[in-house]
């Protein structure tokens, strides 16, 4: 309501009418002449009402304890024409000291659907100087779960022209520690369609100096899944002139793990002319360990004229193991218009052997979902005058998987007169690695009626040098169901002079399953004089799994005099990675009587460096069901003098996962009389460096029931001088999950005096690349009480340069279900001075998408019984400044249904001797403002049957000075239906010596709104013969200053059906000298939901009150 000069006059008039003197005069006047009634009409001319009743109505309307009657009150005031008494209501609340109930009134206003008066409320709050309670209101709105009305609040603020208070709102939110609700705010703004106010928000933030909260904003945006609005944010930042904070943005983006938007950032930097910060960018990327963005960096280096470092880049990518990001590099090179270096890139790719990752790039483009922006890209290109990049456009369209627009492309090319650029198109297709889309091209050509241009196409292909891709085309032709044109294809090939690629054709025909034409193929080969390519044919037949024609092949080879090329064929099969057909070849070799060439085969394999493919052969033998030939293999090995390769055999068997055949191996060894060679086997294993297979051996020994030979094994190891490899043994034991023998191992180590080799063990684990077993190591270290060596482990990891594998470590820990060691990890990180990497850890977790695993972490902690480390976690969170996420964790626990594990937590705390930390827990809860979760704990305690610890709880609460939470305890006991335990509570209080606090208990019960138990109390008092102590009770209440809770008692009396004692109550109040609280009584009756007695109240005031309430 506008408060102009006339408004102030009317305000003071109303204040004068409401003053005590005026009220006393009107009261005395009404007492002397009760029939004289002053009244007025509302705008409808109805509802006369006595003016001298207004102060009581106003006072009743001001006390808004049970606000759900406020609308009734407002309706009443509107009916009698008192709508303007809202400010009087505010004045009243200020006068009687009820300003703190403003949030209660707002809550009620929201509850009863009076949200539309929010701007009036804000206007009033500004008028009376209450604007500083905005954060209190926000806090209250959060507390009562009304966060969803924030957008309504913003809409209202916009409606009444208060949008300029947004910065005040943000300041307030910062002041009261509500910054974490920013994402909720953004979510709400998005929900109600206010996303366009982001620039206003940024402007406001700039105005009030909140720019430094951008990283918090970004963190929140990441948390709530708003990352996709980053470009909107950058656009906004450019719009409002905040581009100068880009380096801050980069720093923050690195800090919060948004590195994947670096190219967007760099694009932005180019756009706004900040390319000179490239070295800073490189320094930053190196500093924060973002080596995976090297290709982005190299793209930029090419852009700024550093193209001569391409080979350096390839060297770098090879050195740091980033070869797999080459396709990303190619994508980037295309993006920045470096298409001319594609041949160089292809040359490089051939050089480094990455020619096969082209399809990975295509997969990448499809994976990242960039298909929809192609037309936007074309529009952009046209806008900036890049129409000459049509082939680049075609390359792009092909790259992002838009091949289906090829006919559109051809149509376009015909339309603009570019039909002669077909070879250019094919060149481009070859250049960007789209050769596999030829069948799509053929399909399209058929669709648009260009099938007659196949010869032209072949001629074109010859012209532009694509003749070698015929097999790819044949593959595609077969793939798309054009097999019936094979003869036509062959005819065509003969016609255009392509008959020399027949072996390629044969290769492809074998690949796509056209084996039935092999004889036709051979006939063809003889006819055209290609019989000299038989070894190529043999290579191909082996490749496509045509081993059944080996005899025919051998017959052919003997016929044409090529029998001497068997070694060449073996060399070929090894060279081309065809080891998987070895068992088929062995079968054939046995069939044709060539079994004696096995050692020659092994010699060959050793000669060409393929000895490591033995496991592949064993895999194949297993695959084709040749496992039963192991003894034959052993017999052969013995026959040809290869018995010394047993350890190699075991190595290979372990490598390829054939450990389950160890018992078979032992059975075989027993069968052939080699069981006595176990020490020899161990010696062999030591000799060839296979000590790491001991755990697999132990696993198998356990499997076959030989576990009792562990001592024998140790004895044997001591006998043959292997006792010094115990740490290697420990490494292996940990690796294969035999941790249950660690204690035994430690006992052994103590026995033999090797207890000092634990760090050697860790060194070994790092040396052999077993870092992923760290969690197993940590588990065992926790079990045996060696947890203090984690910092040594971290030091080791730093020493060997493995510190960047933290996220891998976390991934591993999650994979094997060891997420519960995070707090231990954090503790250790703090101990060794790495606490500053916590945010890096969080960034990493965000980067790898592990943020959502908090509940999984809690689940893990519960599963492995680490609940007792919660206080450690809380301590750590406080130490690193994350204490504000406690409620988020509790929310998570509630979300995943883990609240019921509190009793488990208490059990754990009791078990590990932490029961004394309950008060610490309560202190923590009080510190972070979570004291309201006490009832949740009590609920859980009741659920698990721990109610009998109430006196313990009371003792604890008294000990730590939390006696004031007794009423909360009683509230919760009533909430969960434990009201029947009141006598138990009294008994407990008597037991612990608290019986003298009866008045304190009554105070507490009144304070927390438990007055509804008064009748129960009265019943109890009647039972024990204390009914005469009601006056004493009132005296007590007066003594302790609780006389203002009378209305609460009346509420409860009304609730339990004691309304008939109102006169008794009035009599009592008159008796004890409280007759002056009649107005308070009326106010209270309105407050406690007795609005339906307003007419009764008015009736009572219109007529003289009966005895004893005449006054």
mmCIF file of C-alpha atoms in Angstrom, residues 563-754:
data_model
loop_
_atom_site.group_PDB
_atom_site.id
_atom_site.type_symbol
_atom_site.label_atom_id
_atom_site.label_comp_id
_atom_site.label_asym_id
_atom_site.label_seq_id
_atom_site.Cartn_x
_atom_site.Cartn_y
_atom_site.Cartn_z
ATOM 1 C CA UNK A 563 56.045 -77.020 -50.983
ATOM 2 C CA UNK A 564 59.167 -75.205 -49.827
ATOM 3 C CA UNK A 565 57.104 -72.106 -48.794
ATOM 4 C CA UNK A 566 55.736 -73.704 -45.606
ATOM 5 C CA UNK A 567 58.176 -71.688 -43.474
ATOM 6 C CA UNK A 568 57.235 -68.649 -45.482
ATOM 7 C CA UNK A 569 53.597 -69.394 -44.795
ATOM 8 C CA UNK A 570 54.316 -69.784 -41.087
ATOM 9 C CA UNK A 571 56.218 -66.520 -41.181
ATOM 10 C CA UNK A 572 53.245 -64.976 -42.947
ATOM 11 C CA UNK A 573 50.749 -66.219 -40.424
ATOM 12 C CA UNK A 574 52.896 -64.896 -37.569
ATOM 13 C CA UNK A 575 53.514 -61.584 -39.333
ATOM 14 C CA UNK A 576 49.851 -60.952 -40.049
ATOM 15 C CA UNK A 577 48.632 -61.902 -36.562
ATOM 16 C CA UNK A 578 46.886 -65.116 -37.602
ATOM 17 C CA UNK A 579 47.995 -67.152 -34.620
ATOM 18 C CA UNK A 580 44.380 -67.945 -33.844
ATOM 19 C CA UNK A 581 44.323 -70.553 -36.617
ATOM 20 C CA UNK A 582 47.318 -72.386 -35.135
ATOM 21 C CA UNK A 583 45.240 -75.201 -33.664
ATOM 22 C CA UNK A 584 43.519 -75.692 -36.991
ATOM 23 C CA UNK A 585 46.919 -75.701 -38.645
ATOM 24 C CA UNK A 586 48.222 -78.154 -36.032
ATOM 25 C CA UNK A 587 45.229 -80.375 -36.679
ATOM 26 C CA UNK A 588 46.015 -80.246 -40.371
ATOM 27 C CA UNK A 589 49.709 -80.763 -39.787
ATOM 28 C CA UNK A 590 48.932 -83.849 -37.729
ATOM 29 C CA UNK A 591 46.593 -85.048 -40.454
ATOM 30 C CA UNK A 592 49.190 -84.710 -43.209
ATOM 31 C CA UNK A 593 52.061 -86.032 -41.034
ATOM 32 C CA UNK A 594 53.876 -82.769 -40.295
ATOM 33 C CA UNK A 595 53.677 -83.007 -36.476
ATOM 34 C CA UNK A 596 57.462 -83.118 -36.286
ATOM 35 C CA UNK A 597 57.584 -79.404 -37.268
ATOM 36 C CA UNK A 598 56.278 -78.245 -33.874
ATOM 37 C CA UNK A 599 59.786 -77.496 -32.603
ATOM 38 C CA UNK A 600 60.511 -75.854 -35.946
ATOM 39 C CA UNK A 601 57.371 -73.828 -35.411
ATOM 40 C CA UNK A 602 58.553 -72.873 -31.911
ATOM 41 C CA UNK A 603 61.980 -72.061 -33.281
ATOM 42 C CA UNK A 604 60.329 -69.910 -35.920
ATOM 43 C CA UNK A 605 58.203 -68.176 -33.359
ATOM 44 C CA UNK A 606 61.225 -67.493 -31.183
ATOM 45 C CA UNK A 607 63.180 -66.300 -34.210
ATOM 46 C CA UNK A 608 60.579 -63.749 -35.273
ATOM 47 C CA UNK A 609 59.876 -62.696 -31.673
ATOM 48 C CA UNK A 610 56.463 -64.313 -31.348
ATOM 49 C CA UNK A 611 57.191 -66.518 -28.370
ATOM 50 C CA UNK A 612 54.670 -64.475 -26.385
ATOM 51 C CA UNK A 613 51.827 -65.787 -28.552
ATOM 52 C CA UNK A 614 51.927 -69.208 -26.930
ATOM 53 C CA UNK A 615 49.030 -68.240 -24.717
ATOM 54 C CA UNK A 616 47.121 -67.276 -27.858
ATOM 55 C CA UNK A 617 47.749 -70.770 -29.142
ATOM 56 C CA UNK A 618 46.636 -72.236 -25.825
ATOM 57 C CA UNK A 619 43.566 -70.014 -25.933
ATOM 58 C CA UNK A 620 42.830 -71.339 -29.371
ATOM 59 C CA UNK A 621 43.387 -74.881 -28.234
ATOM 60 C CA UNK A 622 40.909 -74.306 -25.464
ATOM 61 C CA UNK A 623 38.501 -72.617 -27.852
ATOM 62 C CA UNK A 624 38.445 -75.496 -30.310
ATOM 63 C CA UNK A 625 38.359 -78.122 -27.532
ATOM 64 C CA UNK A 626 41.967 -79.355 -27.820
ATOM 65 C CA UNK A 627 42.751 -79.117 -24.107
ATOM 66 C CA UNK A 628 42.982 -82.889 -24.031
ATOM 67 C CA UNK A 629 46.129 -82.698 -26.174
ATOM 68 C CA UNK A 630 48.166 -81.182 -23.342
ATOM 69 C CA UNK A 631 49.771 -84.496 -22.513
ATOM 70 C CA UNK A 632 50.490 -84.896 -26.198
ATOM 71 C CA UNK A 633 52.056 -81.488 -26.106
ATOM 72 C CA UNK A 634 54.116 -82.461 -23.024
ATOM 73 C CA UNK A 635 55.063 -85.741 -24.670
ATOM 74 C CA UNK A 636 56.143 -83.831 -27.747
ATOM 75 C CA UNK A 637 58.066 -81.311 -25.658
ATOM 76 C CA UNK A 638 59.835 -84.145 -23.840
ATOM 77 C CA UNK A 639 60.528 -85.902 -27.121
ATOM 78 C CA UNK A 640 62.094 -82.896 -28.803
ATOM 79 C CA UNK A 641 63.958 -81.802 -25.644
ATOM 80 C CA UNK A 642 61.778 -78.820 -24.744
ATOM 81 C CA UNK A 643 60.985 -79.864 -21.143
ATOM 82 C CA UNK A 644 62.733 -76.691 -19.996
ATOM 83 C CA UNK A 645 59.829 -74.644 -21.424
ATOM 84 C CA UNK A 646 57.462 -75.837 -18.720
ATOM 85 C CA UNK A 647 57.819 -72.543 -16.902
ATOM 86 C CA UNK A 648 57.111 -70.766 -20.201
ATOM 87 C CA UNK A 649 54.074 -72.983 -20.570
ATOM 88 C CA UNK A 650 52.988 -72.140 -17.021
ATOM 89 C CA UNK A 651 53.665 -68.469 -17.687
ATOM 90 C CA UNK A 652 51.500 -68.571 -20.755
ATOM 91 C CA UNK A 653 48.786 -70.554 -19.070
ATOM 92 C CA UNK A 654 48.633 -68.016 -16.272
ATOM 93 C CA UNK A 655 48.736 -65.126 -18.724
ATOM 94 C CA UNK A 656 45.806 -66.352 -20.779
ATOM 95 C CA UNK A 657 43.708 -67.301 -17.736
ATOM 96 C CA UNK A 658 44.088 -71.086 -17.933
ATOM 97 C CA UNK A 659 44.999 -71.445 -14.286
ATOM 98 C CA UNK A 660 42.104 -73.790 -13.780
ATOM 99 C CA UNK A 661 44.090 -76.414 -15.664
ATOM 100 C CA UNK A 662 46.864 -76.369 -13.059
ATOM 101 C CA UNK A 663 45.380 -79.346 -11.305
ATOM 102 C CA UNK A 664 45.074 -80.937 -14.712
ATOM 103 C CA UNK A 665 48.712 -80.040 -15.210
ATOM 104 C CA UNK A 666 49.581 -81.567 -11.803
ATOM 105 C CA UNK A 667 47.545 -84.613 -12.678
ATOM 106 C CA UNK A 668 49.425 -84.837 -15.955
ATOM 107 C CA UNK A 669 52.737 -84.316 -14.198
ATOM 108 C CA UNK A 670 51.837 -87.129 -11.804
ATOM 109 C CA UNK A 671 50.818 -89.278 -14.732
ATOM 110 C CA UNK A 672 54.104 -88.774 -16.571
ATOM 111 C CA UNK A 673 56.143 -89.041 -13.330
ATOM 112 C CA UNK A 674 57.113 -85.377 -12.930
ATOM 113 C CA UNK A 675 55.525 -84.751 -9.483
ATOM 114 C CA UNK A 676 58.956 -84.682 -7.878
ATOM 115 C CA UNK A 677 59.864 -81.600 -9.918
ATOM 116 C CA UNK A 678 57.945 -79.095 -7.746
ATOM 117 C CA UNK A 679 61.241 -77.651 -6.425
ATOM 118 C CA UNK A 680 62.536 -77.735 -9.937
ATOM 119 C CA UNK A 681 59.354 -75.992 -11.004
ATOM 120 C CA UNK A 682 59.948 -73.328 -8.315
ATOM 121 C CA UNK A 683 63.563 -73.040 -9.396
ATOM 122 C CA UNK A 684 62.398 -72.682 -12.963
ATOM 123 C CA UNK A 685 59.862 -70.079 -11.958
ATOM 124 C CA UNK A 686 62.547 -68.137 -10.115
ATOM 125 C CA UNK A 687 64.930 -68.472 -13.028
ATOM 126 C CA UNK A 688 62.538 -67.096 -15.622
ATOM 127 C CA UNK A 689 61.100 -64.461 -13.235
ATOM 128 C CA UNK A 690 57.741 -66.110 -12.684
ATOM 129 C CA UNK A 691 57.641 -65.745 -8.922
ATOM 130 C CA UNK A 692 54.425 -63.756 -9.344
ATOM 131 C CA UNK A 693 52.558 -66.953 -10.220
ATOM 132 C CA UNK A 694 52.930 -68.310 -6.692
ATOM 133 C CA UNK A 695 49.554 -66.964 -5.652
ATOM 134 C CA UNK A 696 47.961 -68.563 -8.685
ATOM 135 C CA UNK A 697 49.741 -71.739 -7.707
ATOM 136 C CA UNK A 698 48.461 -71.339 -4.140
ATOM 137 C CA UNK A 699 44.972 -70.665 -5.483
ATOM 138 C CA UNK A 700 45.115 -73.864 -7.458
ATOM 139 C CA UNK A 701 46.592 -75.764 -4.578
ATOM 140 C CA UNK A 702 43.673 -74.619 -2.482
ATOM 141 C CA UNK A 703 41.301 -75.597 -5.270
ATOM 142 C CA UNK A 704 42.661 -79.138 -5.518
ATOM 143 C CA UNK A 705 42.879 -79.535 -1.717
ATOM 144 C CA UNK A 706 46.651 -79.072 -1.294
ATOM 145 C CA UNK A 707 46.416 -76.141 1.116
ATOM 146 C CA UNK A 708 48.220 -78.160 3.763
ATOM 147 C CA UNK A 709 51.386 -77.960 1.661
ATOM 148 C CA UNK A 710 51.919 -74.265 2.375
ATOM 149 C CA UNK A 711 54.448 -75.114 5.075
ATOM 150 C CA UNK A 712 55.937 -77.631 2.767
ATOM 151 C CA UNK A 713 56.047 -74.948 0.122
ATOM 152 C CA UNK A 714 57.768 -72.544 2.522
ATOM 153 C CA UNK A 715 60.106 -75.300 3.625
ATOM 154 C CA UNK A 716 60.879 -76.042 0.004
ATOM 155 C CA UNK A 717 61.413 -72.374 -0.676
ATOM 156 C CA UNK A 718 63.832 -72.177 2.214
ATOM 157 C CA UNK A 719 65.528 -75.349 1.047
ATOM 158 C CA UNK A 720 66.087 -74.144 -2.501
ATOM 159 C CA UNK A 721 67.083 -70.645 -1.343
ATOM 160 C CA UNK A 722 63.923 -68.789 -2.311
ATOM 161 C CA UNK A 723 63.153 -67.352 1.117
ATOM 162 C CA UNK A 724 64.375 -63.929 -0.033
ATOM 163 C CA UNK A 725 61.453 -63.684 -2.514
ATOM 164 C CA UNK A 726 58.916 -63.600 0.305
ATOM 165 C CA UNK A 727 58.097 -59.987 -0.431
ATOM 166 C CA UNK A 728 57.426 -60.964 -4.036
ATOM 167 C CA UNK A 729 55.243 -63.719 -2.643
ATOM 168 C CA UNK A 730 53.424 -61.134 -0.512
ATOM 169 C CA UNK A 731 52.952 -58.954 -3.585
ATOM 170 C CA UNK A 732 51.417 -61.847 -5.417
ATOM 171 C CA UNK A 733 49.326 -62.988 -2.484
ATOM 172 C CA UNK A 734 47.816 -59.531 -2.293
ATOM 173 C CA UNK A 735 47.302 -59.450 -6.051
ATOM 174 C CA UNK A 736 45.228 -62.608 -6.257
ATOM 175 C CA UNK A 737 43.117 -61.896 -3.152
ATOM 176 C CA UNK A 738 44.651 -64.437 -0.777
ATOM 177 C CA UNK A 739 44.788 -61.858 1.952
ATOM 178 C CA UNK A 740 43.487 -64.243 4.551
ATOM 179 C CA UNK A 741 46.991 -65.713 4.704
ATOM 180 C CA UNK A 742 48.569 -62.316 5.292
ATOM 181 C CA UNK A 743 48.568 -62.848 9.057
ATOM 182 C CA UNK A 744 50.060 -66.230 8.470
ATOM 183 C CA UNK A 745 52.495 -64.596 6.114
ATOM 184 C CA UNK A 746 53.294 -61.921 8.713
ATOM 185 C CA UNK A 747 53.739 -64.615 11.310
ATOM 186 C CA UNK A 748 56.085 -66.337 8.913
ATOM 187 C CA UNK A 749 57.878 -63.091 8.237
ATOM 188 C CA UNK A 750 58.326 -62.520 11.938
ATOM 189 C CA UNK A 751 59.543 -66.070 12.319
ATOM 190 C CA UNK A 752 62.169 -65.733 9.603
ATOM 191 C CA UNK A 753 63.015 -62.128 10.515
ATOM 192 C CA UNK A 754 61.637 -60.390 7.403
#
